[in-house]
PDB file of C-alpha atoms and ligand atoms in Angstrom:
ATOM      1  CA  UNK A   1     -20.020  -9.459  -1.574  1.00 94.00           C
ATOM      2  CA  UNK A   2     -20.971  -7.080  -4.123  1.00 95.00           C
ATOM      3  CA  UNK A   3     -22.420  -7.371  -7.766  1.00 94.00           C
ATOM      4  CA  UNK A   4     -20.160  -5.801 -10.391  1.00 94.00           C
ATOM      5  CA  UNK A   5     -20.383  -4.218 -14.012  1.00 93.00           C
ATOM      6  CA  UNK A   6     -21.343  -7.525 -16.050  1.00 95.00           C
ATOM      7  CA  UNK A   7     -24.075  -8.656 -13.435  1.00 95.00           C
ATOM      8  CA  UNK A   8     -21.752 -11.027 -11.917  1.00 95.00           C
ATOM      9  CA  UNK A   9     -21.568 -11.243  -8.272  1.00 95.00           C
ATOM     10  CA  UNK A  10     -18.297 -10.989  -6.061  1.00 97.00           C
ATOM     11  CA  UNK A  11     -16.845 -12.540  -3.107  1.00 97.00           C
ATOM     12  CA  UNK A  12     -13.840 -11.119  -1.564  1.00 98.00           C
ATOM     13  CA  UNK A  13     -12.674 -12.408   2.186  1.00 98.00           C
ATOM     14  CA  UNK A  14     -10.508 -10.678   4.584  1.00 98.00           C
ATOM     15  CA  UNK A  15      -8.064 -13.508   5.555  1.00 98.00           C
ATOM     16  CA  UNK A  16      -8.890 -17.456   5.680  1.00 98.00           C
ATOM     17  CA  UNK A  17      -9.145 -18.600   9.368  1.00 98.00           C
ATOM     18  CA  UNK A  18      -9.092 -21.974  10.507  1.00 98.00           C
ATOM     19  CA  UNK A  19     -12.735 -21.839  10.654  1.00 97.00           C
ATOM     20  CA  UNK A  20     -13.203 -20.962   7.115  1.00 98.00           C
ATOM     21  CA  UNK A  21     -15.423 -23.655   5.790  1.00 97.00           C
ATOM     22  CA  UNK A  22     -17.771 -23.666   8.455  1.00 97.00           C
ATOM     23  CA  UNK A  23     -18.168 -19.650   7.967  1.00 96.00           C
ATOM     24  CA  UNK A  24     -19.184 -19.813   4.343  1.00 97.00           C
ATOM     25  CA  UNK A  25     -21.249 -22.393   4.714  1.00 96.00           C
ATOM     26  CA  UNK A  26     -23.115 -20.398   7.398  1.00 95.00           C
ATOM     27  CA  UNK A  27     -23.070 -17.603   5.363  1.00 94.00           C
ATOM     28  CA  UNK A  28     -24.135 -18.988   2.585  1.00 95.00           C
ATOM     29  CA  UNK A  29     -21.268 -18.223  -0.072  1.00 96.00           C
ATOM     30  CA  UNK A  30     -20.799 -19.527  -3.178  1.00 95.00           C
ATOM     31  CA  UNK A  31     -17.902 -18.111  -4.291  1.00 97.00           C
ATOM     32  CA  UNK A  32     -14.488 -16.457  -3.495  1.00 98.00           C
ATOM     33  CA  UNK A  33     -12.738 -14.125  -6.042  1.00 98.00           C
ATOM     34  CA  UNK A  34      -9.846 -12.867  -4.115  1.00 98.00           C
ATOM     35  CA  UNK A  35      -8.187 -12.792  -0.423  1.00 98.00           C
ATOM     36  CA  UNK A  36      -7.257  -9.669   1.292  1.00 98.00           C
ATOM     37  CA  UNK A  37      -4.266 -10.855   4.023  1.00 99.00           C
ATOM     38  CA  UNK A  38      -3.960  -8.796   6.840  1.00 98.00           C
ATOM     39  CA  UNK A  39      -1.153 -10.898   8.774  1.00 98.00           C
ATOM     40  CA  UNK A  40       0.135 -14.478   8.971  1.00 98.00           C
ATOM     41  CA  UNK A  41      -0.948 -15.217  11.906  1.00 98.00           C
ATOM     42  CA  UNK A  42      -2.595 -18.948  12.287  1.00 98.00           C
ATOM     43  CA  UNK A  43      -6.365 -17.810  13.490  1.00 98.00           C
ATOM     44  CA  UNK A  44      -6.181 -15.369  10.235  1.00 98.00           C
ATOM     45  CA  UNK A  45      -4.216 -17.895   7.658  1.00 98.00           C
ATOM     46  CA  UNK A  46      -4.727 -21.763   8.757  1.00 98.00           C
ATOM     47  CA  UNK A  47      -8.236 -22.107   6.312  1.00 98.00           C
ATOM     48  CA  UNK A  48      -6.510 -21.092   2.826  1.00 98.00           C
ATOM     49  CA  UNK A  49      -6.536 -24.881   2.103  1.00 97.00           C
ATOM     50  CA  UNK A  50     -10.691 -24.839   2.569  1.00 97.00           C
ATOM     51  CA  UNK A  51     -10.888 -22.523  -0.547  1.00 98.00           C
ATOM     52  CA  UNK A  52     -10.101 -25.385  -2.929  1.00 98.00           C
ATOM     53  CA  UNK A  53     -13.686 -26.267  -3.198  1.00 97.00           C
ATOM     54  CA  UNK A  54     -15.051 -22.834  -4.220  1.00 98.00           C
ATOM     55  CA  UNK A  55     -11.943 -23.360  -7.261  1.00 98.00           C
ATOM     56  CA  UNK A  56     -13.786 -26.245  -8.534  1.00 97.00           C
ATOM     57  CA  UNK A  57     -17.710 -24.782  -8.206  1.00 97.00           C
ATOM     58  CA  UNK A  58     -16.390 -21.415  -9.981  1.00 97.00           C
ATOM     59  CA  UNK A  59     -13.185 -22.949 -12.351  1.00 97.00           C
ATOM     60  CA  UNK A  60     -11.309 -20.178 -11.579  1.00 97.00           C
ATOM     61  CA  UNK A  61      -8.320 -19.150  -9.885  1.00 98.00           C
ATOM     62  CA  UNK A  62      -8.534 -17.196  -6.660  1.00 98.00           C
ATOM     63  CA  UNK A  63      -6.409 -14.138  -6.530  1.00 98.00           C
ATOM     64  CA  UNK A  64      -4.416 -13.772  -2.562  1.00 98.00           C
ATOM     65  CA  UNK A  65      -3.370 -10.584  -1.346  1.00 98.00           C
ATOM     66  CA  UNK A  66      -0.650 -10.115   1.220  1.00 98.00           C
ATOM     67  CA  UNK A  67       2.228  -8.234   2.462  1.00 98.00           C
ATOM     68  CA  UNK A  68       6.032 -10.188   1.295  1.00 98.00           C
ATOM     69  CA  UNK A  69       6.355 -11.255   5.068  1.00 98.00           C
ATOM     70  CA  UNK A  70       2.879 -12.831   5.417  1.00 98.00           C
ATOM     71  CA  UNK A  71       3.299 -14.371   1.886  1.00 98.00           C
ATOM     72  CA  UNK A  72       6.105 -15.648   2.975  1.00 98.00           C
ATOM     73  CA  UNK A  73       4.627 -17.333   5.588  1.00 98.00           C
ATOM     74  CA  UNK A  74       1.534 -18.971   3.003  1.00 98.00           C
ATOM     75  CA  UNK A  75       4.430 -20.444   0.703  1.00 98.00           C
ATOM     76  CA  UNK A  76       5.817 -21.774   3.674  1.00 98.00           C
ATOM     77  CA  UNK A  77       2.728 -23.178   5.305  1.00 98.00           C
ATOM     78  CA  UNK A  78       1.010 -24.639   2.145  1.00 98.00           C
ATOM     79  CA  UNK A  79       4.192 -25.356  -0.148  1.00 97.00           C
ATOM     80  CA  UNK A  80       1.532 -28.419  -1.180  1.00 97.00           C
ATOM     81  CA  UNK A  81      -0.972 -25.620  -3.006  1.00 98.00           C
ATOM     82  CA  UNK A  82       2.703 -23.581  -3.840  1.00 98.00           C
ATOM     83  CA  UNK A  83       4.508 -26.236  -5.373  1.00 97.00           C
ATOM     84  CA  UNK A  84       2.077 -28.390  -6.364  1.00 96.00           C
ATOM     85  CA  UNK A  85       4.497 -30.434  -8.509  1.00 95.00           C
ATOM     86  CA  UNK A  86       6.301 -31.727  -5.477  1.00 96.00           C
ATOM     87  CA  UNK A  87       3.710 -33.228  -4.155  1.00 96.00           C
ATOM     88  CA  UNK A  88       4.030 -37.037  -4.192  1.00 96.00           C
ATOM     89  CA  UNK A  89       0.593 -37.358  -5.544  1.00 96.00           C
ATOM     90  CA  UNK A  90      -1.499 -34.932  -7.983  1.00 93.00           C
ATOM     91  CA  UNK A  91      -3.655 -34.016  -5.425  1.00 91.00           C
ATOM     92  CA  UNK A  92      -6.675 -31.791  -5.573  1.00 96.00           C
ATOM     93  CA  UNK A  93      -5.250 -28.809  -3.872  1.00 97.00           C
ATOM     94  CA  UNK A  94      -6.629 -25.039  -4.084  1.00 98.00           C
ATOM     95  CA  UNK A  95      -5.623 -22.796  -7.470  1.00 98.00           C
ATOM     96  CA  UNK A  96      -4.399 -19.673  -6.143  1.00 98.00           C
ATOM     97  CA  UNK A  97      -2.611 -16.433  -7.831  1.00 98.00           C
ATOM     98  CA  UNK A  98      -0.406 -14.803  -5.409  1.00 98.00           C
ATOM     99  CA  UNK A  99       0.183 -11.276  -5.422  1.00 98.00           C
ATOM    100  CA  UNK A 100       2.609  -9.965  -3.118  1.00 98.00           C
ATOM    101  CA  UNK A 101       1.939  -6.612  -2.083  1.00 98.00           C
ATOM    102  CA  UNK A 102       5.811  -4.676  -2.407  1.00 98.00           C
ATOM    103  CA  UNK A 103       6.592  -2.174   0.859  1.00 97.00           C
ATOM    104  CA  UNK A 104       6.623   1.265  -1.394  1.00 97.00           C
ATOM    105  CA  UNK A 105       3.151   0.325  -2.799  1.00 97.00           C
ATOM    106  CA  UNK A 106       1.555  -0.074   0.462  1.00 98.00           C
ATOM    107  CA  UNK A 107       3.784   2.906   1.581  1.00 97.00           C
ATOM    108  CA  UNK A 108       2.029   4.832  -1.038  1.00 97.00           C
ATOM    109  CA  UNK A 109      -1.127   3.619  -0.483  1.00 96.00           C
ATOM    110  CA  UNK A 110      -1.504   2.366  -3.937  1.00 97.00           C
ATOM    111  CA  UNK A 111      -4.973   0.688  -3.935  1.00 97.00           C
ATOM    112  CA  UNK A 112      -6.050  -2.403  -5.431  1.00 98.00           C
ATOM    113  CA  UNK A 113      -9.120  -2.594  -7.771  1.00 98.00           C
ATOM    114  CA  UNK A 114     -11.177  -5.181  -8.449  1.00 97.00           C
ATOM    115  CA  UNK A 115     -14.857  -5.543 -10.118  1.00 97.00           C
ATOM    116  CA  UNK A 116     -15.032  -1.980  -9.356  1.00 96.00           C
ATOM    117  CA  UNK A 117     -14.432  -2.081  -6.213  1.00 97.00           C
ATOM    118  CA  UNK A 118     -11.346  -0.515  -4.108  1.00 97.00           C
ATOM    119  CA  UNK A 119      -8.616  -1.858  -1.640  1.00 98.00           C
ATOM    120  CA  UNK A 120      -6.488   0.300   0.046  1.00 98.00           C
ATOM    121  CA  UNK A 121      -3.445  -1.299   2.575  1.00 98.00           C
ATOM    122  CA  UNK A 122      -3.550   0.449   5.679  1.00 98.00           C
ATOM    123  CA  UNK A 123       0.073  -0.066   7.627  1.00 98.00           C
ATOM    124  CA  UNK A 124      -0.900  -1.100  11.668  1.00 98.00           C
ATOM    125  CA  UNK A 125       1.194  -2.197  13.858  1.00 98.00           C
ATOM    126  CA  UNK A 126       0.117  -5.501  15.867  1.00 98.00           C
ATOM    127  CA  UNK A 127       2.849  -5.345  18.935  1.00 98.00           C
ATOM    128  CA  UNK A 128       5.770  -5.107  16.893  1.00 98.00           C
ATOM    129  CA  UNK A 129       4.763  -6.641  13.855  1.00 98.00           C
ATOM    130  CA  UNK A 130       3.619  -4.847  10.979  1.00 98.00           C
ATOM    131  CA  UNK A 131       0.217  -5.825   9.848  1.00 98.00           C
ATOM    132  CA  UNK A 132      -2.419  -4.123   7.139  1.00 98.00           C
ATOM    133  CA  UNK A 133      -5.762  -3.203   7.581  1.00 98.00           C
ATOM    134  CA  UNK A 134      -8.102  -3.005   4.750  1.00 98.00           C
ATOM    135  CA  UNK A 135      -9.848   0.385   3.629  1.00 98.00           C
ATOM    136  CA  UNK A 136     -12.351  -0.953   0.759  1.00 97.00           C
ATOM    137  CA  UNK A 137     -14.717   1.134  -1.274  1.00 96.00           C
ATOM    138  CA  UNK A 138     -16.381   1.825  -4.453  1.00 94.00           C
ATOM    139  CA  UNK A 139     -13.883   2.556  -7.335  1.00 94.00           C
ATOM    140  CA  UNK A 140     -13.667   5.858  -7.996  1.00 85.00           C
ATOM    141  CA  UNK A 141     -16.005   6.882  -5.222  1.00 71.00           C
ATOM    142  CA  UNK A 142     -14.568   8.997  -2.426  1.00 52.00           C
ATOM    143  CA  UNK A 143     -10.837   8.055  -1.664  1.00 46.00           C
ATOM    144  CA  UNK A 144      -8.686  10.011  -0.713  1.00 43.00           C
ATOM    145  CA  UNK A 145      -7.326  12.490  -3.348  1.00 36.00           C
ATOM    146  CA  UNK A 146      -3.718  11.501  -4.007  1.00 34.00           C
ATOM    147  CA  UNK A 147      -4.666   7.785  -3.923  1.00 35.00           C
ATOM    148  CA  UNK A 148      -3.858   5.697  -7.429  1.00 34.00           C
ATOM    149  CA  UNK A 149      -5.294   2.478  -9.022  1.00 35.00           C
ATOM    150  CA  UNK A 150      -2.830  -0.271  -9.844  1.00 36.00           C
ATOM    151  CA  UNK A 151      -3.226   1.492 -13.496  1.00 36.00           C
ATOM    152  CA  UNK A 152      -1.212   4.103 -12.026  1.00 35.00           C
ATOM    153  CA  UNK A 153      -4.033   6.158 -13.154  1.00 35.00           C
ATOM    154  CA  UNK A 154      -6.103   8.589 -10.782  1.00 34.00           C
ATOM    155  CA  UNK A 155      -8.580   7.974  -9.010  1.00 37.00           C
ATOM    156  CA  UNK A 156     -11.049  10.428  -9.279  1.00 38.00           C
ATOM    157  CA  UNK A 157     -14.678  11.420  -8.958  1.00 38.00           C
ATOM    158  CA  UNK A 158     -15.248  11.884 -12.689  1.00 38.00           C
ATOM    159  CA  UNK A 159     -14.109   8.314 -13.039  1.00 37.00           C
ATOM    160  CA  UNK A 160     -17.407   7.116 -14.982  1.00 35.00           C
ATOM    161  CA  UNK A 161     -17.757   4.755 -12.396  1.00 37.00           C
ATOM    162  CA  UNK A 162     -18.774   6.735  -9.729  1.00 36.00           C
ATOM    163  CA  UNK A 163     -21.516   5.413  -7.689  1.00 37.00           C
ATOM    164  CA  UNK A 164     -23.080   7.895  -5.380  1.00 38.00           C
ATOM    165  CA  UNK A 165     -24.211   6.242  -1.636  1.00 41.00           C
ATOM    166  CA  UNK A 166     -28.059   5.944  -0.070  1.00 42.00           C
ATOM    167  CA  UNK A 167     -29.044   6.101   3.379  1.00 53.00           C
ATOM    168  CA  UNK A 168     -27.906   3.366   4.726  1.00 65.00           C
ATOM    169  CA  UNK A 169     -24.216   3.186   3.638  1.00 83.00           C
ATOM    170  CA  UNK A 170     -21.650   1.016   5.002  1.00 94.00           C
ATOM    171  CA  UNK A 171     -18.716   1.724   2.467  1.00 95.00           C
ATOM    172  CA  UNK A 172     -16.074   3.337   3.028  1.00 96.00           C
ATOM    173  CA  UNK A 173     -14.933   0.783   5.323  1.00 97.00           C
ATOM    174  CA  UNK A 174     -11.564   0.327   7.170  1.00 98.00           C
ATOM    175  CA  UNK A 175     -11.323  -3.450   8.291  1.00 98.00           C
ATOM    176  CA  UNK A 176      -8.417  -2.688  10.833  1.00 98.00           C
ATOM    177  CA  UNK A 177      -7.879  -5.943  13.082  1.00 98.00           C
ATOM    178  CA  UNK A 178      -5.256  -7.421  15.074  1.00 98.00           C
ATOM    179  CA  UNK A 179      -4.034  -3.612  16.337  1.00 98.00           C
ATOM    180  CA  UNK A 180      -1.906  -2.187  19.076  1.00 98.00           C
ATOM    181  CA  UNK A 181      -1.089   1.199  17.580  1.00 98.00           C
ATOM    182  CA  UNK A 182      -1.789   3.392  14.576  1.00 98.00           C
ATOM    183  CA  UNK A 183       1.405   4.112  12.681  1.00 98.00           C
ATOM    184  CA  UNK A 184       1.455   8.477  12.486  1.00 97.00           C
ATOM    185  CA  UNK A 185       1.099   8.465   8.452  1.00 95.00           C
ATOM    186  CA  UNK A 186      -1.727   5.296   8.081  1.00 98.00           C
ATOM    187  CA  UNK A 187      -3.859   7.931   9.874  1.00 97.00           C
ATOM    188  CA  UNK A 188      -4.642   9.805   6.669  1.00 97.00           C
ATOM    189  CA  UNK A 189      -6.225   6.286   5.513  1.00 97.00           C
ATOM    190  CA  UNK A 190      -8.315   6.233   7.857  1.00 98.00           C
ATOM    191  CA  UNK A 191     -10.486  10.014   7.825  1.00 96.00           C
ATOM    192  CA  UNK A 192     -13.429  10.066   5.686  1.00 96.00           C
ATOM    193  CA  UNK A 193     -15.055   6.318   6.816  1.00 97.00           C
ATOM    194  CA  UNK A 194     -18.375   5.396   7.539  1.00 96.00           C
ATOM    195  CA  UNK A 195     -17.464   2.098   8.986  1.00 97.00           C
ATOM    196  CA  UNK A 196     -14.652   1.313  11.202  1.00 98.00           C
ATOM    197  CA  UNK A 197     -14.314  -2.367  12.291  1.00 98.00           C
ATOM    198  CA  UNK A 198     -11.222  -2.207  15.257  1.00 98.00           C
ATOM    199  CA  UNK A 199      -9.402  -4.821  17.104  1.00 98.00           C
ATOM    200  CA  UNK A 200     -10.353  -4.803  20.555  1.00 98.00           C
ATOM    201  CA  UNK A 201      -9.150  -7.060  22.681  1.00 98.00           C
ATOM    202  CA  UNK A 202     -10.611  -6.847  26.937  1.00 98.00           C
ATOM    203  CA  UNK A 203     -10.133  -4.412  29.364  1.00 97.00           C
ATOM    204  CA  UNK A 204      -6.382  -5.997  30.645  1.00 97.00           C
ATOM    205  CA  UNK A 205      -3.507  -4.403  28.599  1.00 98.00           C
ATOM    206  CA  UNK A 206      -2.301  -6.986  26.055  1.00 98.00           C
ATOM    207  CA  UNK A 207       1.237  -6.278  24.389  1.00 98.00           C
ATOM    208  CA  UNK A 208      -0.517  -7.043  20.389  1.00 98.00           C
ATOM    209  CA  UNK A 209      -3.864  -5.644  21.096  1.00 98.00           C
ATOM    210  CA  UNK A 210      -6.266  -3.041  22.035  1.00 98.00           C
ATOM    211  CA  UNK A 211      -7.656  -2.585  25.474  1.00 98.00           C
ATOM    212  CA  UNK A 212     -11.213  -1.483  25.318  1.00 98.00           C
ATOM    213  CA  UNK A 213     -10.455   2.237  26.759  1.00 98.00           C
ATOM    214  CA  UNK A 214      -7.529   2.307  23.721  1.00 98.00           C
ATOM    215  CA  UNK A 215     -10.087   1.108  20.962  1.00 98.00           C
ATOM    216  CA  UNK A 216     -12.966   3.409  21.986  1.00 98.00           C
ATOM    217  CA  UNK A 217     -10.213   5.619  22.234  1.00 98.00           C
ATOM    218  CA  UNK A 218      -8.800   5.624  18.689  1.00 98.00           C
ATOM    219  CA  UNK A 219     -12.293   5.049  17.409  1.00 98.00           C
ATOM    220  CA  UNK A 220     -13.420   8.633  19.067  1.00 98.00           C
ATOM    221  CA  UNK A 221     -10.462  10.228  17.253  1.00 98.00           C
ATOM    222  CA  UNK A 222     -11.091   8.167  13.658  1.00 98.00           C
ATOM    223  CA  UNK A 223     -15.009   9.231  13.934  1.00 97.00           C
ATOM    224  CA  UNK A 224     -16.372   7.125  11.699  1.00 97.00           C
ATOM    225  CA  UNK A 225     -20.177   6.862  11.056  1.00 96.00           C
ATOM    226  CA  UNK A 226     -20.526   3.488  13.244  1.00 97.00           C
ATOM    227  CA  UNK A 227     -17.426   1.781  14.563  1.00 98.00           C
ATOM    228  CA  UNK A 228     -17.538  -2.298  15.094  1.00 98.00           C
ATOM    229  CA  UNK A 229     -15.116  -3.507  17.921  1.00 98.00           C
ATOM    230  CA  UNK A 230     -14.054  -7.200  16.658  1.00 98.00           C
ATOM    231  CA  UNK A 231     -11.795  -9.900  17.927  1.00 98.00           C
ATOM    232  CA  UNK A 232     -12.661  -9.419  21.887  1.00 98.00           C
ATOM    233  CA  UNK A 233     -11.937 -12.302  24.547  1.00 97.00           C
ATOM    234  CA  UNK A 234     -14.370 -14.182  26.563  1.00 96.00           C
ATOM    235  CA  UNK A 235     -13.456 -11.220  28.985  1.00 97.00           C
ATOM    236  CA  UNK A 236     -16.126  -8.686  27.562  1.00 97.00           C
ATOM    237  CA  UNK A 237     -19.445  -9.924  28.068  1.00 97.00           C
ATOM    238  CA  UNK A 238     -21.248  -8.797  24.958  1.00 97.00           C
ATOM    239  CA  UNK A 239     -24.887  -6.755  26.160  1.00 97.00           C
ATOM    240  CA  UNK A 240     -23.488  -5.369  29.063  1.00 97.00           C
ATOM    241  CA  UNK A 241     -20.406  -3.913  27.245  1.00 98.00           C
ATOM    242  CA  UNK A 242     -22.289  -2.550  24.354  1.00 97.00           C
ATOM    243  CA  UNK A 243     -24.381  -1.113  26.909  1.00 97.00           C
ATOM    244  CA  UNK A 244     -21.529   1.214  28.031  1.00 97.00           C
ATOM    245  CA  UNK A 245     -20.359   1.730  24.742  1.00 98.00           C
ATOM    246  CA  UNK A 246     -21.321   5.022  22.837  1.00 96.00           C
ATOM    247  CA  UNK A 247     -24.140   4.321  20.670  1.00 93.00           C
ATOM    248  CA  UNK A 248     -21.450   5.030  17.661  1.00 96.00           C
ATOM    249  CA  UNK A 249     -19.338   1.669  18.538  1.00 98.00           C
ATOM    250  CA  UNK A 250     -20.518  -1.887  19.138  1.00 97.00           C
ATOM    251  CA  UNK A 251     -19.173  -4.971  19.227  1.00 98.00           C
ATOM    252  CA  UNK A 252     -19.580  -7.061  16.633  1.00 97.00           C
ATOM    253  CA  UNK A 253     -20.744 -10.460  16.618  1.00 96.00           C
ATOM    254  CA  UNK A 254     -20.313 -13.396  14.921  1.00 93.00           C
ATOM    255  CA  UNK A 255     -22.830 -13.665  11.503  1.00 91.00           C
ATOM    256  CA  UNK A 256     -23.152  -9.383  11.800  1.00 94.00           C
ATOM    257  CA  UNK A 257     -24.208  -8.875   8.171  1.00 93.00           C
ATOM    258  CA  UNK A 258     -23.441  -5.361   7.448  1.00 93.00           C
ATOM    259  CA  UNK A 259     -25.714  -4.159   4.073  1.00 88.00           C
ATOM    260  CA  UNK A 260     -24.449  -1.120   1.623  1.00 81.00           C
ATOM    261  CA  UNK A 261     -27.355   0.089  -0.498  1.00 72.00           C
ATOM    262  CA  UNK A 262     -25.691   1.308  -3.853  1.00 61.00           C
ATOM    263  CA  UNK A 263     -27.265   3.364  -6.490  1.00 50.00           C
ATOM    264  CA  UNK A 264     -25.562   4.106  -9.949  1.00 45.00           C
TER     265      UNK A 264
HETATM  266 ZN1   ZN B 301      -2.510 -11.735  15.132  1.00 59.45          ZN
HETATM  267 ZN1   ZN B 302      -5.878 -12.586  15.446  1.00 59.45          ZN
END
């Protein structure tokens, strides 16, 4: 959530899991502006019909991001929201405007801005399935060089919208869940953080996810400010694992509000 040019603030979410509803309410959200889908798997894509209500507080459309395979999968899913005229009755069913991320875009690393803020697709691979991680940031504020807007104009830091960071900086931050491996040329996407939020899934190997000695692992050679371990089993009892942990990486935890003070 971030406040942009015109004073207006902005919700973006990283996937809609079946728990959707009950997380905004919790956190208190009045608004979504735009989904960033990292996969289409269920506990990251079954809550997309929840956003219907923030449609009718804000009467606007909510933009959804997503590779062609996982937006493949949404059509499929919620052909009620996709082809609303089929359905038998008009129902009140979310607005949506899909945008379907194309393979050389997200090859390129072409990031998405929005409200002045910055979303870069980061190709992972989740056992053999290709997912994307997030790398989000302030427009025009680091990046990395050879990186575009969806202008096709450079990014670069005598765009007049540089922001420079305070202390106590999150951004940028790679959102990077549901991993097993690191595909050789998303590395580049990943140097330069100061937040990296990692699958990690127990200590057991797991064919589609991290073990915890593979997340610390990749985390050590990533080296971001803080790293946040996410999407663990019942398996890794929170204190006493984050008591091991460097004091660089933590696990996360459910309601984890992570603040990035901003100064123009
Ligand atoms: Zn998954
Ligand atoms: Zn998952």
């Amino acid at each position: 959530m971030w406040t942009d040019d015109t004073n207006q603030d902005r919700v973006v979410l990283i996937d809609a899991g079946p728990d959707l509803r009950a997380q905004a309410i919790r956190a208190g959200l009045m608004r979504c502006d735009a989904i960033f889908f990292t996969h289409n798997h269920v506990d990251h894509m079954f809550g997309l019909d929840e956003v219907r209500r923030f449609n009718a507080v804000q009467r606007t459309p909510i933009e959804i991001i997503a590779d062609e395979h996982t937006m493949a999968s949404l059509r499929r899913v919620y052909q009620h929201i996709f082809e609303r005229e089929r359905n038998v009755n008009d129902s009140f069913v979310a607005s949506l405007i899909p945008n379907t991320l194309p393979e050389r875009e997200i090859e390129a690393g072409v990031a998405i801005i929005r409200w002045g803020m910055s979303f870069t697709p980061i190709r992972l691979l989740h056992g053999r399935l290709p997912v994307l991680g997030w790398r989000i940031e302030k427009a025009g504020s680091t990046g990395v060089p050879e990186y575009r807007s969806t202008e096709g104009q450079r990014v670069t830091d005598e765009s007049p919208s540089v922001l420079r960071y305070s202390g106590t900086s999150v951004l940028p931050l790679a959102y990077c869940t549901d991993t097993s491996a690191i595909p050789t040329e998303s590395w580049a996407r990943l140097r330069g953080l100061r937040t990296l939020v990692l699958d990690c899934l127990r200590e057991r190997k797991h064919p589609t996810h991290l073990t915890i000695d593979e997340a610390v692992n990749i985390a050590a050679e990533i080296d971001a400010n803080q790293t946040y371990f996410i999407h663990m089993s019942h398996e890794l009892p929170h204190e006493a694992t984050n008591a091991r942990l460097p004091a660089n990486m933590q696990l996360a935890h459910d309601g984890l509000l992570l603040e990035d003070a901003l100064t123009a």
